[in-house]
Structure formats: structure tokens, C-alpha cells
Amino acid sequence: MKLQHCAHCTRHVILILSICSVILATDVPKKNVLFIAVDDLRPELGAYGSDFIKSPNIDALASKSLLFERAYCQVAVCSPSRASLLTGRRPDTNHVWKIAGDEYWRTVPDATNATTIPQYFKENGYISIGMGKLFHPGPPSGNDDEEYSWSPEGLPYFHATEEDSIANHSSWYKFDKPDNYLVDGKIADNSVSVLQQLKQNRSSGDLRPFFVGVGFHKPHLPFYCPSKYYDLYPPVEDIKLPENPNPPEGMPDIAFSVSEEIKNQRDVKILMNVTKCTTDVNATKYGEECRVPVTKTKELRRAYYSCVSFTDAQIGKVIKELESQGFADDTIIVLWADHGWQLGEHNEWAKKTNFEDATRVPFILHVPGVTDNGMKTDALVELIDIFPSLTELAGIDVPPMCTENSPKSIACVEDSSVAPLLKNPTMEWKKASFLQYARPLDGLPQIPGYPPFEPNEHGENVMGYTIHVDEYRFTEWYKFDRDTSKPDFNYTWGTELYDHSTPSTFFNDENINLTKKAEMKQTVEELRNILQAGWRKALPPNNE
């Protein structure tokens, strides 16, 4: 009788424990998110193998994170890249392709009104707080999407202003001032204050998890930062020049950008015939008129590196405060850049191309208790993967995959979570990553056998679509209809194929366009089929 009673009790205990387990499983505290954006940061960092760049804080974060060695943006310019990442929808869905006041995804013609990452976390019980450059500021984002994305009862969205005394300098400038003399130093200070306030809120009973977005401006032009960061690097005369200063052999003209962003800087402009190089479509845009002189190239490269180190120091302040306030063990940290940056490779500067240097980005994901020992993967990933990844890892419902005809206002995403790579970084993954860049039709030759295509009021009617696969980067430039957001594959202004099969040192590849090589004909056709089939056909296994 006693034994039967004990067995009966045991069954009850097991039942009670099972019920408790279910309750606990559905009431697991959600993880906080620290969302760090960096403008114009290429993955030339210690964590990515550079022994030259001084980036100790990013490197320390990477040492306890999953580092994505082949991550790509959707568009190599900030506004559409950020719009795509933050809404989880691709540029042709958002109708955001460039920096323009009339390309806010909630108000463009055929607008998506898509839910953003901070908005989705807010709607799932988080306090959502933002600062700095996360969305592109101003009209392109409806002024930081403040009405939707950020908690009204939270701290107000924070933008710092530049000191008047450093305005109107040339492309680079160093000075003996503290870090918080600059916008990014002020943003770092503000993030410290926000984390301290969140800790106080916890002590007062506000147990909501937080989503804190911190957007840094540097190393965006102009390259201003305190002298101590310049002092980390050799003198100008010892700075290395690009190993591949010339455009790729066989490159179609449409692939090239004349890089007005750097060439219109005051100190650069006086050294070059910028007007000539930006108006003569064929003869001079690759020539000496459009080449930044050697000494200035070295100055600019050193200045860019210095600003990378300055930004790295600000990131260190934020992470140190996160740890100091006791949030480290339950906070996911994601660090990303909106696109890469060209530093004279291929005679290119800044972004606005589909070259590897403009499109490959740092993407680092720390999940406490999962990535603490550091991990790397060479799986192809995209910035648009961040939305579904963060929601899954934080413990909230992952938005569904958008269908071809998803309602415009629902929360859905156009790619998949990278969470499986945390378990197996070498698993089979995407067949290809996808990105694009628009070019104006003006100055391009009419395609024989086809009627002319009338430009619309935006003046951009050619879209360069790119895929990366395991061994190649493939791009074609098609006629594009902005009203329908569709390419016409019959009109082609150029094709590019570059060999990525042999890992190289930083930023010295893509020097020969292989499309005219007879032995590459079948490869071109295979890659064209993947590109034209679209991203849905290239999703990871079990996500198609």
C-alpha cells in the first residue's frame, strides 16, 4: 500500500513538473537587443584578418560572436540599404532604390507601409529606443520613422549636432579634442546614459526587455576625428596604395561610378578636373582626370582607417556600459554596416557600385551562452536576414515569409533567419545572395533591335542585379520599370562575371571580367538563370 501510494505521488509530481515546464517554457524572459549600425564600414578589420587596422573593440566582440565572412548589403548606398534591412523587404518591394525625399517606404507609390525591426519589437512588448544614424535621417525615412518605430514613453530619439568649428573643412581633418566633440562621441555618451536609465527602470519595476539601436556616422566622409586615432597609423608616405588601382579588364562602362562623393570634396576637387571626368561618359572617366593623385589617395586611406578606429572606440564604450549595468548575459548584440567602401580600388571611391568592395559588409552576431567561444561562417548571408534572425533569437514570433502578394501593411520578411548557422556554421546554406544598383539611362547606347526606352521623371531606368555564389560574382544590367518594379531581361547593357573561387588578400580581386571567355559561356548561362529566377529560388534548405 505504501509503495502504491509513493508511485501514485511520483506520477503526480511528474505531472506537476511537466505542467510547470510548459508554463516556464512559454514564459521565458525575452532577450534584450543592442543593435549597432556603422556607416560606410568595410570589413577591413582585425576580426576579418587585417593586421593593419586597429579595431580592438569590434575584434573583442567578434571573438565571442558568430562572424559572417561573406555578408552583403542589398544596395550599396545608405538609404535603400537601411530601408531594406530595417523592413525585411527587398528594394524592389519597398520601391526604395536611392537617397530621395520621395522614397519613404510608407508613402512611395504602391507603398508597402512595412513594419520595421524596432517597431516589431515594440509591438511585442519591448521598449524601443533609438539614436544616431539607423534609418537614413530626414525625409527618406519619414524622419527616422518616429511615429512607428520607437516607444513613445521611452527616451526621445537622439540626434547629436556637429560643432560649428569643425564644419566646412576638407575631406579629412584631425584635432586635439575629446571624442564627444564629434557627433559619434555624443551618440556613445547618450547610449551610456540610456543604458543607465534602463537599469534604473528595472530597479523601479519596469521589467520590459529593451531594443536599443545605436547608429554611428563614421567612417563616413568627411574623415574627421581626434589626432590620437590618426597617430595609430604610419605617416602618409608609408600608407600602402591599392593593389588594383585600375578598372577591371573587360568591364562594361555602366558598372563604373565616377565617385562624386569623394571627388567633390574641396581638397580633392582642386587637384582634379572633376567637371570633365564626370561629364565625358567614355573618354576620361577611367583616366587621369578621374584619378585621385597618389599622395591624396594615401591621405584619404589613412584618414578612413583613423575614423574606423575612432568609431571602434565608441562601440567599445557602449559595450562596456552594457556589461557594467549587468545586461550582458541576456542581451543579443548585432553589429552591421550599411554597405562597404572603396578606397581607390579599381579607381573607385565610396560606394554606388556592385563591386565586392562596395557591397561586402561586416556582420557580427553575439548571442550570450551560444556564441561565447567565437564562431565563423563563410555561408552567404545578407543584411535582410537580420530581421528574422533577431526575432527568432530574442524569443518572439518570427514574421512569416512574404508571399508574392502579401498584404502591404503586414509584418513579413523576404529572407530567412541565420539562427541555424549558430548550430552548424558549415551547413548547406543559400544558393546565392542578391543585391542591386540603379543607373540613369542618360548617355547609354540604344540596344540594337529594340525601341528606345523613355526615361521617366526619376531618370533611373537601368538596374544592375548581382548575385554572389560560392565561386563567382555575376551581374547583369537590365532595363527597369520603376512603376512596376520589374526588370526586362531582353534589354541588357552589360554583363559581368568575376572569379571568387580563390580567397585573396583584402580588396585586390575582381580584376578580369570573364564573360567573354569562351570556356565561361556555360557558367554565364547557369548564373543568369539563378539571377533571373530570383531570391526565392535561392533560399536555404527548408526555407524555399
C-alpha atoms as one frame of an Amber mdcrd trajectory, in Angstrom:
protein
   0.000   0.000   0.000   2.820   2.375   0.875   4.618   1.539  -2.347   1.457
   2.141  -4.369   0.993   5.477  -2.628   4.569   6.511  -3.422   4.144   5.515
  -7.047   0.901   7.492  -7.171   2.713  10.517  -5.655   5.539  10.139  -8.110
   3.107  10.236 -11.036   1.566  13.414  -9.600   4.973  15.008  -9.107   5.950
  14.196 -12.692   2.646  15.644 -13.946   3.105  18.810 -11.878   6.701  19.206
 -13.085   5.591  18.728 -16.683   2.936  21.424 -16.321   5.485  23.755 -14.714
   7.914  23.084 -17.540   5.301  24.073 -20.097   4.472  27.229 -18.152   8.128
  28.156 -17.818   8.809  27.421 -21.475   6.107  29.838 -22.530   7.244  32.468
 -20.052  10.979  32.513 -20.758  12.258  36.110 -20.441  12.902  37.610 -23.834
  16.426  38.711 -24.626  17.324  42.359 -24.976  18.800  43.580 -28.266  21.662
  46.019 -28.782  21.544  46.971 -32.451  24.739  48.719 -33.631  24.924  50.268
 -37.095  28.063  51.733 -38.667  28.036  53.881 -41.796  30.404  53.100 -44.697
  32.384  50.429 -42.835  34.109  47.871 -44.999  35.157  44.552 -43.430  38.815
  45.504 -43.241  39.066  44.853 -39.515  41.240  42.785 -37.245  38.424  40.284
 -36.772  38.299  39.760 -40.539  42.026  39.121 -40.827  43.557  42.573 -41.220
  46.780  43.047 -39.274  46.819  46.745 -40.091  43.528  48.164 -38.842  43.265
  48.997 -35.151  39.787  47.783 -34.170  40.229  46.157 -30.733  36.641  46.601
 -29.537  34.986  45.186 -32.644  37.555  42.382 -32.575  36.703  41.621 -28.941
  33.005  41.473 -29.803  33.742  39.190 -32.747  35.743  36.854 -30.508  32.513
  35.962 -28.683  30.177  36.117 -31.681  29.300  34.458 -34.948  31.240  36.373
 -37.597  29.841  36.242 -41.127  32.718  36.284 -43.591  30.533  36.692 -46.684
  27.769  39.129 -45.801  26.322  41.531 -48.374  24.056  44.557 -48.436  21.056
  44.870 -50.779  22.075  48.241 -52.273  25.440  49.974 -51.930  24.066  53.299
 -50.756  22.748  54.069 -47.313  19.048  54.947 -47.604  17.788  51.943 -49.600
  20.168  49.589 -47.811  18.842  50.653 -44.421  15.228  50.646 -45.589  15.610
  47.071 -46.801  17.369  45.828 -43.682  15.007  47.554 -41.262  11.812  46.437
 -43.007  12.990  42.973 -44.032  11.810  43.675 -47.573  13.883  43.992 -50.705
  14.332  47.245 -52.624  12.000  46.247 -55.450   9.264  45.589 -52.874   9.901
  48.782 -50.905  10.365  50.888 -54.056  13.376  52.473 -52.376  16.420  52.497
 -54.665  18.331  55.680 -53.862  18.517  58.575 -51.398  15.441  60.672 -52.097
  12.877  62.504 -50.042  10.070  60.898 -52.040  11.288  57.342 -51.407   9.948
  56.711 -47.901   8.630  53.140 -47.950   5.368  54.133 -46.249   4.472  56.828
 -48.780   6.049  55.960 -52.142   3.649  54.953 -54.917   2.447  51.437 -54.223
   3.922  51.814 -50.721   4.483  48.780 -48.524   3.990  50.554 -45.174   6.181
  47.702 -43.949   6.745  47.028 -40.264  10.292  47.839 -39.137  12.529  45.874
 -36.779  12.255  48.337 -33.847   8.528  48.686 -34.475   8.056  44.913 -34.386
   9.965  44.601 -31.125   7.928  47.469 -29.664   4.706  45.725 -30.686   5.971
  42.577 -28.952   6.384  44.180 -25.541   9.813  45.792 -25.808  10.772  49.346
 -25.009  12.319  50.573 -28.262  14.891  53.390 -28.119  16.966  54.791 -30.983
  19.803  57.223 -31.577  22.121  58.309 -34.360  22.026  57.085 -37.943  19.865
  53.958 -38.090  17.414  54.891 -40.798  18.674  57.473 -43.257  17.787  60.707
 -41.416  15.221  63.150 -42.759  12.509  62.693 -45.412  13.817  59.367 -46.846
  12.762  57.700 -43.580   9.876  59.949 -42.611  12.291  61.496 -40.086  13.579
  58.285 -38.504  10.164  56.639 -38.738   9.488  58.125 -35.307   5.722  57.748
 -35.461   6.005  53.970 -35.766   9.336  52.556 -34.672  10.122  53.972 -31.248
   8.362  53.741 -27.892   6.516  56.991 -27.152   7.055  56.527 -23.419  10.756
  55.805 -23.920  13.607  58.235 -24.204  13.231  60.555 -27.227  15.121  59.741
 -30.405  18.579  61.256 -30.143  20.490  63.086 -32.859  23.667  64.952 -31.995
  24.804  68.024 -33.905  28.252  68.793 -35.240  30.336  71.545 -33.703  30.399
  74.660 -35.908  34.137  74.998 -35.541  34.838  71.816 -37.493  32.361  72.413
 -40.286  33.471  73.158 -43.855  36.856  71.525 -43.606  38.097  69.319 -46.419
  37.901  65.546 -46.817  39.914  64.835 -43.660  40.784  66.720 -40.527  42.356
  65.835 -37.177  42.262  67.874 -33.992  43.088  67.676 -30.311  39.616  67.453
 -28.841  37.803  64.767 -26.817  35.781  62.110 -28.624  32.478  63.709 -27.649
  33.382  66.843 -29.564  32.092  64.866 -32.547  28.608  63.514 -33.233  29.569
  59.871 -32.741  31.207  60.611 -29.393  27.980  62.261 -28.284  25.984  59.276
 -29.504  28.215  56.947 -27.483  27.719  59.130 -24.404  23.978  59.098 -24.955
  23.934  55.321 -25.235  25.705  55.136 -21.869  23.014  57.354 -20.341  20.253
  55.268 -21.914  21.646  52.013 -20.523  21.934  53.588 -17.087  18.332  54.777
 -17.311  17.162  51.324 -18.355  18.895  49.884 -15.316  17.084  52.387 -13.100
  13.814  51.460 -14.797  14.438  47.807 -13.941  15.018  48.741 -10.328  11.701
  50.631 -10.382   9.787  47.618 -11.659   9.821  48.113 -15.456  10.892  44.613
 -16.471  10.281  45.010 -20.192  13.132  43.841 -22.400  14.744  46.566 -24.467
  15.670  47.135 -28.067  18.338  49.852 -28.249  19.519  50.984 -31.664  22.799
  52.914 -31.857  23.818  54.289 -35.261  27.332  55.669 -35.800  28.127  58.046
 -38.676  31.860  57.474 -39.078  33.801  56.450 -41.068  31.524  58.346 -43.448
  33.057  61.376 -45.137  34.421  63.816 -44.133  37.088  61.921 -42.215  37.195
  63.984 -39.012  38.413  62.532 -35.735  40.792  63.291 -32.839  44.521  63.168
 -33.568  45.092  60.194 -31.283  43.359  57.927 -33.813  45.488  59.237 -36.681
  48.523  58.530 -34.504  47.653  54.821 -34.547  48.744  54.658 -38.204  52.001
  55.245 -40.077  52.726  58.616 -41.688  51.084  59.302 -45.028  54.140  58.403
 -47.100  54.142  54.881 -45.618  50.478  54.127 -46.311  50.011  51.448 -48.961
  48.243  52.229 -52.212  45.538  49.916 -53.606  46.945  46.800 -55.242  44.407
  47.045 -58.068  44.050  50.747 -58.981  42.590  50.181 -62.446  39.076  49.197
 -63.577  38.630  45.506 -64.362  39.680  44.320 -67.764  36.544  43.957 -69.925
  34.278  45.816 -67.512  31.156  47.341 -69.110  31.056  51.128 -68.739  27.777
  51.016 -66.851  29.424  49.181 -63.957  31.638  52.166 -63.140  30.818  55.098
 -60.863  32.713  58.386 -61.102  32.617  58.713 -57.293  31.447  62.301 -56.968
  31.188  61.843 -53.204  34.970  61.904 -52.820  35.878  63.908 -55.905  33.688
  66.841 -54.924  35.425  67.208 -51.568  37.080  70.619 -51.602  40.684  69.480
 -51.256  40.248  66.663 -53.784  38.393  68.769 -56.315  41.169  71.333 -56.691
  43.555  68.533 -57.710  41.320  67.142 -60.474  39.270  68.193 -63.466  36.133
  66.820 -61.850  33.733  68.515 -64.266  35.423  66.920 -67.234  35.659  63.477
 -65.683  32.004  63.446 -64.641  30.585  64.686 -67.946  32.677  62.863 -70.541
  30.987  59.468 -70.485  33.564  57.372 -72.299  36.893  59.066 -72.804  38.021
  60.216 -69.404  36.107  58.709 -66.507  38.710  55.975 -66.105  41.651  58.224
 -66.979  43.957  60.611 -65.182  41.279  63.316 -64.970  39.303  60.941 -62.775
  42.149  59.511 -60.720  42.804  60.835 -57.242  46.521  61.707 -57.094  48.842
  59.329 -55.242  49.574  61.493 -52.205  45.912  62.384 -51.738  44.976  58.705
 -52.079  47.348  57.854 -49.241  45.983  60.722 -47.128  42.411  59.557 -47.641
  43.182  55.934 -46.870  44.953  56.870 -43.633  42.101  59.203 -42.705  39.496
  56.482 -43.328  41.430  53.988 -41.193  41.687  56.585 -38.405  37.932  57.117
 -38.406  37.388  53.358 -38.261  39.461  53.283 -35.080  37.545  56.275 -33.698
  34.237  54.502 -34.276  35.636  51.296 -32.803  36.389  53.222 -29.597  32.791
  54.482 -29.410  31.478  50.936 -29.869  33.743  49.868 -27.014  32.153  52.463
 -24.712  28.666  51.169 -25.463  29.521  47.511 -24.891  31.466  48.295 -21.728
  28.431  50.096 -20.283  26.138  47.236 -21.264  28.373  44.946 -19.236  28.699
  47.431 -16.365  24.911  47.636 -15.978  24.596  43.847 -15.798  22.816  43.384
 -19.134  25.482  41.365 -20.947  24.149  37.905 -20.109  20.709  38.493 -21.589
  21.421  40.861 -24.485  21.918  39.944 -28.128  24.355  42.267 -29.873  24.319
  42.684 -33.630  26.817  44.891 -35.442  26.439  45.680 -39.115  27.408  48.231
 -41.761  25.011  49.533 -44.387  27.474  48.796 -47.238  31.186  48.592 -47.924
  33.500  51.352 -49.134  36.023  51.647 -51.961  39.371  53.278 -51.220  40.797
  53.650 -54.712  40.482  50.028 -55.779  39.512  49.892 -59.471  39.891  53.718
 -59.470  36.662  53.720 -57.442  35.840  55.548 -54.216  32.957  55.375 -51.774
  30.051  53.120 -52.765  27.399  53.190 -55.551  28.693  50.153 -57.441  28.127
  46.414 -57.350  31.809  45.649 -56.828  32.781  43.420 -53.927  34.418  46.309
 -52.086  31.195  48.355 -52.109  28.802  45.550 -51.231  30.534  43.242 -48.750
  29.930  44.252 -45.145  30.872  43.334 -41.598  28.079  41.428 -39.860  28.736
  40.185 -36.319  26.145  38.478 -34.119  26.636  37.822 -30.397  24.152  35.563
 -28.622  25.072  35.101 -24.942  25.564  31.486 -23.964  25.645  30.382 -27.597
  28.475  32.210 -29.376  30.689  32.970 -26.371  33.658  30.990 -27.694  33.578
  32.673 -31.098  32.465  31.206 -34.414  32.895  31.973 -38.107  30.943  31.008
 -41.198  31.524  31.547 -44.897  27.852  30.920 -45.676  26.354  33.545 -47.991
  24.194  35.888 -45.928  22.546  39.278 -46.480  21.619  42.208 -44.305  17.968
  41.456 -44.991  18.453  38.285 -42.896  18.787  40.365 -39.723  15.045  40.902
 -39.134  14.009  37.231 -38.967  17.245  36.320 -37.162  16.835  38.782 -34.297
  13.207  37.896 -33.702  13.927  34.176 -33.555  16.948  34.574 -31.284  15.215
  37.049 -28.972  12.326  34.662 -28.410   9.467  36.443 -30.175   7.405  35.252
 -33.123   9.300  35.378 -36.393   7.358  37.277 -39.065   6.216  34.973 -41.868
   7.913  34.867 -45.232   6.270  37.379 -47.557   4.346  35.793 -50.380   4.291
  37.212 -53.890   1.081  39.042 -52.958   1.485  39.686 -49.246  -0.731  42.475
 -47.908   1.313  45.639 -47.928   0.864  46.555 -44.263   1.536  43.235 -42.523
   4.803  42.274 -40.901   6.567  39.810 -43.175  10.125  39.267 -44.361  11.818
  38.432 -47.637  14.524  36.114 -46.393  15.225  33.736 -43.544  16.854  33.599
 -40.133  20.545  32.740 -39.799  19.868  31.008 -36.455  20.557  27.500 -37.860
  24.126  28.594 -38.619  24.688  29.055 -34.894  24.326  25.293 -34.515  26.253
  24.380 -37.648  28.246  27.191 -39.301  29.285  24.895 -42.167  25.824  23.614
 -43.076  24.450  23.891 -46.601  23.016  27.378 -46.965  21.861  29.839 -49.618
  22.487  29.147 -53.250  23.142  32.866 -53.825  22.900  36.309 -52.281  21.164
  39.126 -54.202  21.779  42.853 -54.487  21.235  45.658 -56.981  22.094  49.191
 -58.029  20.271  51.642 -60.301  21.889  53.689 -63.076  20.483  56.511 -65.226
  19.650  55.744 -68.824  21.184  59.047 -69.973  24.297  58.526 -72.070  23.784
  54.804 -72.596  23.655  53.454 -76.156  20.389  52.252 -77.613  20.306  48.458
 -77.789  20.208  47.348 -81.446  16.939  45.799 -82.491  14.924  47.286 -79.618
  12.929  50.526 -79.460  14.236  53.298 -77.207  13.066  53.218 -73.623  11.762
  56.590 -72.498  13.236  57.759 -69.204  10.753  58.753 -66.524  10.983  61.709
 -64.183  13.422  59.935 -61.890  15.935  59.379 -64.678  16.975  55.925 -63.472
  15.817  53.143 -65.711  18.629  50.601 -65.665  19.137  48.214 -62.770  22.287
  46.201 -62.173  21.312  42.955 -60.456  24.077  40.972 -58.777  24.329  37.515
 -57.293  27.172  36.034 -55.304  27.571  32.280 -55.392  30.317  30.118 -53.932
  32.852  30.826 -56.675  31.645  33.875 -58.596  30.070  37.291 -58.595  27.676
  37.692 -61.551  25.940  40.921 -62.592  23.685  41.989 -65.449  22.360  45.464
 -66.178  18.736  45.427 -67.358  16.126  47.880 -68.462  13.988  48.612 -65.416
  10.432  49.911 -64.959  10.121  51.854 -61.725   6.328  51.840 -61.879   6.032
  48.053 -61.946   9.359  47.465 -60.159  10.267  44.874 -62.772  13.333  44.362
 -64.972  13.084  43.491 -68.662  15.635  40.754 -69.248  15.610  41.343 -73.015
  17.356  44.718 -72.662  20.899  44.240 -71.371  23.538  46.971 -71.138  26.287
  44.835 -69.692  27.277  41.529 -68.104  29.967  40.893 -65.501  31.494  37.700
 -64.158  34.326  37.702 -61.619  36.141  34.736 -60.130  35.814  34.441 -56.332
  36.983  30.833 -56.121  40.411  31.584 -54.660  40.417  33.574 -51.429  42.632
  36.612 -51.825  44.033  39.275 -49.584  41.818  42.252 -48.881  40.350  44.234
 -51.745  42.558  43.165 -54.640  40.251  40.911 -56.651  37.628  41.297 -59.439
  40.241  42.420 -61.954  39.093  40.493 -65.049  35.542  40.279 -66.380  35.268
  36.683 -67.551  32.078  36.924 -69.594  33.885  36.979 -72.959  35.912  33.863
 -72.200  34.614  31.005 -74.347  35.114  28.468 -71.552  32.845  30.529 -69.269
  29.806  30.500 -71.562  28.016  27.709 -69.701  28.803  29.293 -66.324  27.341
  32.598 -67.517  24.135  30.866 -68.582  23.843  28.958 -65.305  24.348  32.078
 -63.227  21.986  34.112 -65.400  19.300  31.501 -64.724  19.879  31.748 -60.955
  19.774  35.550 -61.064  16.627  35.731 -63.172  14.871  33.056 -61.097  15.208
  35.406 -58.126  15.966  35.178 -54.441  13.041  32.888 -53.569  14.653  30.064
 -55.538  17.963  30.502 -53.727  16.798  30.290 -50.103  18.467  27.916 -47.633
  17.189  24.330 -47.483  13.768  24.009 -45.803  13.033  27.695 -46.427  12.019
  27.552 -50.070
